[in-house]
Every structure is written in structure tokens, then in C-alpha cells.
mmCIF file of C-alpha atoms and ligand atoms in Angstrom:
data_model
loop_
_atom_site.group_PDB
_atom_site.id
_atom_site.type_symbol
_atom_site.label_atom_id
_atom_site.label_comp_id
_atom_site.label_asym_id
_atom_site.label_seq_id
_atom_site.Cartn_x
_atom_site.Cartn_y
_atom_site.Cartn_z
ATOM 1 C CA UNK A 45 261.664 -111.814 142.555
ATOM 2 C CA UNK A 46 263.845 -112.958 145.725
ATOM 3 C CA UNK A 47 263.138 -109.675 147.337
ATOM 4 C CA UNK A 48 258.961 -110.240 146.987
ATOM 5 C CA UNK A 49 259.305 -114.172 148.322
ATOM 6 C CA UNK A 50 260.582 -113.320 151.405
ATOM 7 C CA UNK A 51 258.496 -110.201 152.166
ATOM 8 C CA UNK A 52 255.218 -112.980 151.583
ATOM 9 C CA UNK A 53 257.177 -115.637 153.760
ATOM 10 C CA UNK A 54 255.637 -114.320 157.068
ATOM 11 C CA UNK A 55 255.160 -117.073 160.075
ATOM 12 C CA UNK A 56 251.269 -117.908 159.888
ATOM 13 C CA UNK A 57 249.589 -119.766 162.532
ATOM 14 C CA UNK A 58 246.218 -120.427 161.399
ATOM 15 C CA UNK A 59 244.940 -122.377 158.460
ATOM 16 C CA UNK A 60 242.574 -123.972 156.242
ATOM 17 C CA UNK A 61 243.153 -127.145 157.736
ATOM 18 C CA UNK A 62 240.896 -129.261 155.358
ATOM 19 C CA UNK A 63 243.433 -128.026 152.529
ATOM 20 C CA UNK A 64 245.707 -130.675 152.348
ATOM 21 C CA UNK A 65 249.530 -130.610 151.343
ATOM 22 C CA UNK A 66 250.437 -133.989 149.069
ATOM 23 C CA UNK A 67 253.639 -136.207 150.199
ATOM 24 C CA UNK A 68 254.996 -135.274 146.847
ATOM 25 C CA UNK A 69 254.682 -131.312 147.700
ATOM 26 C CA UNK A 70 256.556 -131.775 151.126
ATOM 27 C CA UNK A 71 258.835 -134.135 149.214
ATOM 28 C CA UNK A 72 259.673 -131.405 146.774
ATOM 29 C CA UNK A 73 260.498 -128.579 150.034
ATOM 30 C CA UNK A 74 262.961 -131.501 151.418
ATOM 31 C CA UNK A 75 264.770 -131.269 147.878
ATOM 32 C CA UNK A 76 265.490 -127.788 148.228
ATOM 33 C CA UNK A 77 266.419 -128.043 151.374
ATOM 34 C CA UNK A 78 268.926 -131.201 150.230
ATOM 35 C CA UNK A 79 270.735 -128.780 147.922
ATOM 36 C CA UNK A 80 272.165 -125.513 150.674
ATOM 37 C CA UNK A 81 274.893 -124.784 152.517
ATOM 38 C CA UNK A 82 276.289 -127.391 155.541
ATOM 39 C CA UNK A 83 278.473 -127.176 157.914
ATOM 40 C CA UNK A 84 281.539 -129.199 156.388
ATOM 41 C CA UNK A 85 278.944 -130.676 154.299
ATOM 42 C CA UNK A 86 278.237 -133.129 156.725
ATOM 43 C CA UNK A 87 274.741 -133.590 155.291
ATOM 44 C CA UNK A 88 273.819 -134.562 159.002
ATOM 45 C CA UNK A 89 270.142 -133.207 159.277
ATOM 46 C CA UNK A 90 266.834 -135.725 158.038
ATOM 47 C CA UNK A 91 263.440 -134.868 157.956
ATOM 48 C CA UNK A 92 260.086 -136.600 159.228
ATOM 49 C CA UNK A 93 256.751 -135.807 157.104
ATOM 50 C CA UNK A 94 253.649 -136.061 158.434
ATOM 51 C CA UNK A 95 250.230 -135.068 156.353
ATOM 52 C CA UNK A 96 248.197 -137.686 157.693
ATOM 53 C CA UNK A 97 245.211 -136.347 160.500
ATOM 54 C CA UNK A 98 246.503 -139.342 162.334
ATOM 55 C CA UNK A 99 249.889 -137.972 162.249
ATOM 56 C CA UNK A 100 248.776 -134.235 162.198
ATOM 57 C CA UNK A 101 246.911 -134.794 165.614
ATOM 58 C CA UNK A 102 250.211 -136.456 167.450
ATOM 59 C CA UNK A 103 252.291 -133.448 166.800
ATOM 60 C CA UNK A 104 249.981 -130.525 167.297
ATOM 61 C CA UNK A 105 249.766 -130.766 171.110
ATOM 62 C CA UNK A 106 253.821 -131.014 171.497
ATOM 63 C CA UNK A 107 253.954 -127.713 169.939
ATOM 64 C CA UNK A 108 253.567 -124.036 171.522
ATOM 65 C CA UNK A 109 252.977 -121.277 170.060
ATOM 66 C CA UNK A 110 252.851 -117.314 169.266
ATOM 67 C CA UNK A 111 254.464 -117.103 173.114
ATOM 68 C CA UNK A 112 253.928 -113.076 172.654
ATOM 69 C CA UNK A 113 250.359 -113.674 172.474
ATOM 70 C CA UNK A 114 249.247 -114.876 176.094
ATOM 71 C CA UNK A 115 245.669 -115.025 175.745
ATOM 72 C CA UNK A 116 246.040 -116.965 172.559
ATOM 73 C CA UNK A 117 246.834 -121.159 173.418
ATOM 74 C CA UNK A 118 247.262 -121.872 169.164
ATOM 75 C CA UNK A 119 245.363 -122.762 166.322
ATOM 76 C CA UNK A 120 241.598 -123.981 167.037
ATOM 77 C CA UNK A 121 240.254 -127.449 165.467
ATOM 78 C CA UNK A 122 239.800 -126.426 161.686
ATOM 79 C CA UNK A 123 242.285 -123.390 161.826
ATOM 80 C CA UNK A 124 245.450 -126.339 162.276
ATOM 81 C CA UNK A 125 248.519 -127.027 160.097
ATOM 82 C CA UNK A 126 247.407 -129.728 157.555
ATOM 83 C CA UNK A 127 251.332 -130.786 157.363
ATOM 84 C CA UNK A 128 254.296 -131.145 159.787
ATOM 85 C CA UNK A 129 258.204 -131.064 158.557
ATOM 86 C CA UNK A 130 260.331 -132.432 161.231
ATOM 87 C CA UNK A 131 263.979 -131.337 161.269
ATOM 88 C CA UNK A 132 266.067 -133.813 162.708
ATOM 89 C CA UNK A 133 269.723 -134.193 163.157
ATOM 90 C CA UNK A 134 271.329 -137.425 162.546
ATOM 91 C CA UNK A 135 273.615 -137.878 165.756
ATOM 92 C CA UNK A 136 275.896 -140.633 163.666
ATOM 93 C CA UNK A 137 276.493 -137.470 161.356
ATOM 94 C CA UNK A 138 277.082 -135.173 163.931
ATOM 95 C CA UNK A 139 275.653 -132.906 166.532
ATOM 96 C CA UNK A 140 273.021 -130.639 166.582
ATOM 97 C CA UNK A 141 273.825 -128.734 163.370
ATOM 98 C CA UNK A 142 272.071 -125.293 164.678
ATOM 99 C CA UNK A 143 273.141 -123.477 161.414
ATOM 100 C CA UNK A 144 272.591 -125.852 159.094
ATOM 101 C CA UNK A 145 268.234 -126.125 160.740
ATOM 102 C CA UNK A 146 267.858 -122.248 160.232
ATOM 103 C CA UNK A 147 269.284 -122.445 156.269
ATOM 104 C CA UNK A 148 267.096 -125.616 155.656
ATOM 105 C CA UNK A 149 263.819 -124.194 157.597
ATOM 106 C CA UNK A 150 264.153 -120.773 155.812
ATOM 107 C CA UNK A 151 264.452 -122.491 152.452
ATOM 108 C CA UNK A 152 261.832 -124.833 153.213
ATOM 109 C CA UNK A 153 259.526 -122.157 153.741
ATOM 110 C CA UNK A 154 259.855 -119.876 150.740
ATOM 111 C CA UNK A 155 259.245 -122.800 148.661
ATOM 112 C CA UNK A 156 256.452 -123.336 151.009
ATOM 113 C CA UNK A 157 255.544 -119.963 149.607
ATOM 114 C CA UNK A 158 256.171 -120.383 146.185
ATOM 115 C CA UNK A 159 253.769 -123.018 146.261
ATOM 116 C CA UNK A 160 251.162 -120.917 147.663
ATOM 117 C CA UNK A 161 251.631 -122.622 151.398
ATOM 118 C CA UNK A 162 252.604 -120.948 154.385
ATOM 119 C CA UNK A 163 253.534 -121.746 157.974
ATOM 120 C CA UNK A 164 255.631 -121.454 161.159
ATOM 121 C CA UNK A 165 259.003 -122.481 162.112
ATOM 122 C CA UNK A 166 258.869 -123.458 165.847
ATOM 123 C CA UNK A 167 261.745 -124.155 168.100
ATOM 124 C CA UNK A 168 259.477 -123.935 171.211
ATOM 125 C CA UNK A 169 258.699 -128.001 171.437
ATOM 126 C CA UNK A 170 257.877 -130.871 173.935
ATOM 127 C CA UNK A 171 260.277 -132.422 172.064
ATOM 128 C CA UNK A 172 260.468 -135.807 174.249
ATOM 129 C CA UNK A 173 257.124 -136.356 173.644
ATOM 130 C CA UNK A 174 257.368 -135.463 170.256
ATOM 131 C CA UNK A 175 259.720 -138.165 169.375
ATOM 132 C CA UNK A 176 257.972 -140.100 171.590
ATOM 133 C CA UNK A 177 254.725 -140.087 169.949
ATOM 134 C CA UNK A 178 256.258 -140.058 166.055
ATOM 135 C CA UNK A 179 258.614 -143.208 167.254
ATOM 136 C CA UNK A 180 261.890 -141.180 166.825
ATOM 137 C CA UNK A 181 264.786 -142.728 168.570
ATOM 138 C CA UNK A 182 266.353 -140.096 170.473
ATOM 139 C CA UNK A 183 269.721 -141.484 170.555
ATOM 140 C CA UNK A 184 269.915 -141.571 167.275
ATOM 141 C CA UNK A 185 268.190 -138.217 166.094
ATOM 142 C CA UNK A 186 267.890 -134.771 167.748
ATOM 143 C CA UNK A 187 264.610 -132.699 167.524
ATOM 144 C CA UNK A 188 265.680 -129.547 165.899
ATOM 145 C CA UNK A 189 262.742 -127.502 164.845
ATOM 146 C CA UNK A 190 259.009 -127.942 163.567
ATOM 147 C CA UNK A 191 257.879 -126.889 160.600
ATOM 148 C CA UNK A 192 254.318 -126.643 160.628
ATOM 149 C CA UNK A 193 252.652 -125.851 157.218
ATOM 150 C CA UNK A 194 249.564 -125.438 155.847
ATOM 151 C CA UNK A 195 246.779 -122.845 153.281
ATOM 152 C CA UNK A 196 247.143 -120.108 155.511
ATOM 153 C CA UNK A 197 244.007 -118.236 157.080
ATOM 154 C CA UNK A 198 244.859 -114.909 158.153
ATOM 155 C CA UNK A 199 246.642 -111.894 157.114
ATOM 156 C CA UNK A 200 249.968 -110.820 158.342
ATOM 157 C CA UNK A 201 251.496 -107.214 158.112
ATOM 158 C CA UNK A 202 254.284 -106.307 158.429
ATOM 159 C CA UNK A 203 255.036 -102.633 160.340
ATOM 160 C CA UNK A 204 257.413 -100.648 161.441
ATOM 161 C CA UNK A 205 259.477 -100.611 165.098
ATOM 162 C CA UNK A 206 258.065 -98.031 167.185
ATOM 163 C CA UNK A 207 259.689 -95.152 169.236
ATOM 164 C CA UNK A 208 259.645 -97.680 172.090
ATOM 165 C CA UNK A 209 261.636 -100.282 170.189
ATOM 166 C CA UNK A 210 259.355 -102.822 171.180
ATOM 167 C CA UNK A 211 259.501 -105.965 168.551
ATOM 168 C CA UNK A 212 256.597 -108.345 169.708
ATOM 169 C CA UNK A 213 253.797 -108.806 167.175
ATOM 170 C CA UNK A 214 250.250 -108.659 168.324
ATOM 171 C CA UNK A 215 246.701 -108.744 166.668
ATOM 172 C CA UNK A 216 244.005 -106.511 166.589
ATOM 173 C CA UNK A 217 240.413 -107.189 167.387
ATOM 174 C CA UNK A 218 239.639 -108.744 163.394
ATOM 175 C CA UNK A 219 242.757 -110.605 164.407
ATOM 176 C CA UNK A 220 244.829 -109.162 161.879
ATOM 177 C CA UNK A 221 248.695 -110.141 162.688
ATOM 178 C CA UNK A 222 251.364 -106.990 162.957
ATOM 179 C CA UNK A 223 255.005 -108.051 163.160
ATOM 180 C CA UNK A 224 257.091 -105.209 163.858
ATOM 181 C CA UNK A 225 260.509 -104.955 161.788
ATOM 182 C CA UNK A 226 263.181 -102.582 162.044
ATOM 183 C CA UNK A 227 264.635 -99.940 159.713
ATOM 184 C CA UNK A 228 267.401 -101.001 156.872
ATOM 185 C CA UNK A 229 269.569 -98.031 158.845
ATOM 186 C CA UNK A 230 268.710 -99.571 161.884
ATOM 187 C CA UNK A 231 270.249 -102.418 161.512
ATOM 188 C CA UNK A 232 273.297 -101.467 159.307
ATOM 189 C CA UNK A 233 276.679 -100.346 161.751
HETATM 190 C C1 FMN B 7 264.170 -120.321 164.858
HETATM 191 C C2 FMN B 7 262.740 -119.844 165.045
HETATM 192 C C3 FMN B 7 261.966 -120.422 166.034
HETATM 193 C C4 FMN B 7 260.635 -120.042 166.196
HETATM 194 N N1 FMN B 7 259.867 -120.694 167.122
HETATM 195 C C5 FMN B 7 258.558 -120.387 167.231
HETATM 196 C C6 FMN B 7 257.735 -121.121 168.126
HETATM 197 O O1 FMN B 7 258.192 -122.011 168.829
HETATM 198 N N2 FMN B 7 256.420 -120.802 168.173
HETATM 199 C C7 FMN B 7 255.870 -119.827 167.384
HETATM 200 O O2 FMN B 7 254.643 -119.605 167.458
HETATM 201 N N3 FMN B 7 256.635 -119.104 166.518
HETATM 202 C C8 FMN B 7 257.956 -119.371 166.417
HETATM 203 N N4 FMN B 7 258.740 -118.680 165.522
HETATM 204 C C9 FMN B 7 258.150 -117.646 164.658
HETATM 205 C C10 FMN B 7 258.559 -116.226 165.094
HETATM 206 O O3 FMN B 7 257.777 -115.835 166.197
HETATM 207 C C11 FMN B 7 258.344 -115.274 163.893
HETATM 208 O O4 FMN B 7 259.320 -115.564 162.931
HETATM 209 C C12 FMN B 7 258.446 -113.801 164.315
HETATM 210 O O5 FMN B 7 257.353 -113.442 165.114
HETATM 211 C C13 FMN B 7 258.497 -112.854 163.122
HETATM 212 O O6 FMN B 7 257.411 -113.024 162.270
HETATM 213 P P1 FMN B 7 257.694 -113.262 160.722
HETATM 214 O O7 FMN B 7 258.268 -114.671 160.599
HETATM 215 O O8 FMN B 7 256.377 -113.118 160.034
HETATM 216 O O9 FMN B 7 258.711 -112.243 160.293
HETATM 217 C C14 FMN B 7 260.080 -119.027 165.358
HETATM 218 C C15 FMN B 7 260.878 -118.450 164.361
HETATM 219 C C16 FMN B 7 262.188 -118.842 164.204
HETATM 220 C C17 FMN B 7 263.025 -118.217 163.110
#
């Protein structure tokens, strides 16, 4: 069921990191993301893998994350994504194809999902010294977003908006993960 996917798809941040995802695996979430929607069906984005700890350990500290939870810096050693999708736009295809990274990221993760995988889109990059340390050529591909995926390591629940209508997720002290959604009414006009 669609509906059940994409209530498991939640953004995790910490995993098993010794539970590795295979080149075939991430080459299987690219697939799906080959086959949705583009803008004039330019085609324009291209992805960079990484699975490798060699790899793994040059994108991890161009990253930043959970930016609601300031006493939290990201994943420790051990608790880090074992595998990194890069979405990049091709800038001889055409510019930064904003719509076309959210489709592909969301699809990318509930097959991440379905697969029993789990992980975080993240726009919030050093993404010059991103491409600096993967060797992308930034004149000829954009950073769009990070994909970081991995066996995830912690539970997620989802609750509802408060009175206060305040939307930022937090943990509590066994470091369960709340994300606050809103009502089906509430966002209906
Ligand atoms: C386009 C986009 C960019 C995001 N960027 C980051 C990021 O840079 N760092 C991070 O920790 N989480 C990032 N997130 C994850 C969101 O914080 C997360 O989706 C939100 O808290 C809701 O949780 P949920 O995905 O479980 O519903 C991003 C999500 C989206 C859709």
C-alpha cells in the first residue's frame, strides 16, 4: 500500500553504519528515479554514488543536519549513513531543475524504504567543498540535494501539531524522534 510507504518514509538520521548498501541497491533507487516526471523532459539531473568508507567519510562533514535540534551536531562515528546519493543537475541540460530534485529524492527514498533502508534528504550543504572533495566540476554540474541513506537506528513518530502550531521535531530523553504533522482539514482550503 502507497498510503503505508510513505507514512514509514520518515527522515532518519542515525544508522547502523556497518550495514552496508550494495552499488547494485543504489543503482536500482537511480532507476526509479530515471522513470518520473521532468520538467519538459529535459532529463537534466545525474546522480553520484558513494558506498565506499573512503567516499562515505568525504561527504559526511559537508553535510548539516537536524538544524531544529541545536544541541545535536549529527550522527556519531558508528551511527553514520553507510551510502550517499548525490543529486546533480547537468548545467548542459539545463538549470537547476528544483522540481524535478524533490520528485526524484522523494522517489528515491520510498524505494529506499521498500528495501528496508531509510535516510535523509538534505538541502543544507557545503556544497563547494562537496564537489570539491568528490571531484565534481562545478561548471558543469550543480549540487542539488544529498541523499544520505543507510539501516536506520532510531524510531521516528509521527504526532500531531499542537495548539501552538509549532512544527519543529524534537527528541525526548531515549532519543525517540517526534515530527509534528498537521491535520488533513488543516491543510485542505
Ligand atoms: C528538500 C528537503 C531538504 C531537507 N534538508 C535537510 C537538511 O539539510 N538537514 C536535515 O537534517 N534534514 C533535512 N531535511 C529533512 C526534514 O527536516 C524532514 O523532512 C522534516 O523534519 C520532516 O520529517 P519527516 O521527513 O520524517 O516527515 C530536508 C527535507 C527536505 C524535503
Amino acid at each position: 500500500m502507497l498510503k503505508e510507504l510513505v507514512t514509514k518514509c520518515r527522515t532518519f538520521r542515525r544508522f547502523y553504519e556497518d550495514e552496508t548498501i550494495s552499488m547494485e541497491d543504489l543503482r536500482e533507487l537511480v532507476n526509479l528515479a530515471r522513470l518520473t516526471a521532468s520538467t519538459s523532459n529535459s532529463q537534466a539531473l545525474k546522480f553520484r554514488l558513494c558506498n565506499t568508507p573512503e567516499e562515505t567519510a568525504k561527504v559526511f562533514p559537508t553535510l548539516n543536519w537536524a538544524g531544529a535540534l541545536s544541541d545535536w551536531d549529527g550522527p556519531e562515528k558508528g551511527e553514520r549513513p553507510s551510502a550517499y546519493i548525490i543529486i546533480l543537475c547537468d548545467l548542459s541540460l539545463g538549470k537547476n531543475k528544483l522540481y524535478d530534485d524533490g520528485i526524484a529524492a522523494q522517489t528515491i527514498m520510498l524505494g529506499a524504504v521498500e528495501k528496508e533502508y531509510g535516510g535523509c534528504i538534505l538541502a543544507s550543504v557545503q556544497r563547494s567543498h562537496l564537489a570539491e572533495a568528490l571531484s565534481i566540476d562545478p561548471s558543469r554540474y550543480s549540487i542539488d540535494l544529498v541523499l544520505a541513506l543507510g539501516k536506520p537506528k532510531e524510531e521516528v513518530v509521527l504526532v500531531p501539531v499542537k495548539e501552538d502550531g509549532d512544527t519543529r521535531y524534537y527528541r525526548d530523553e531515549n532519543q525517540v524522534h517526534y515530527v509534528p504533522k498537521r491535520t488533513l482539514d488543516d491543510i485542505i482550503i
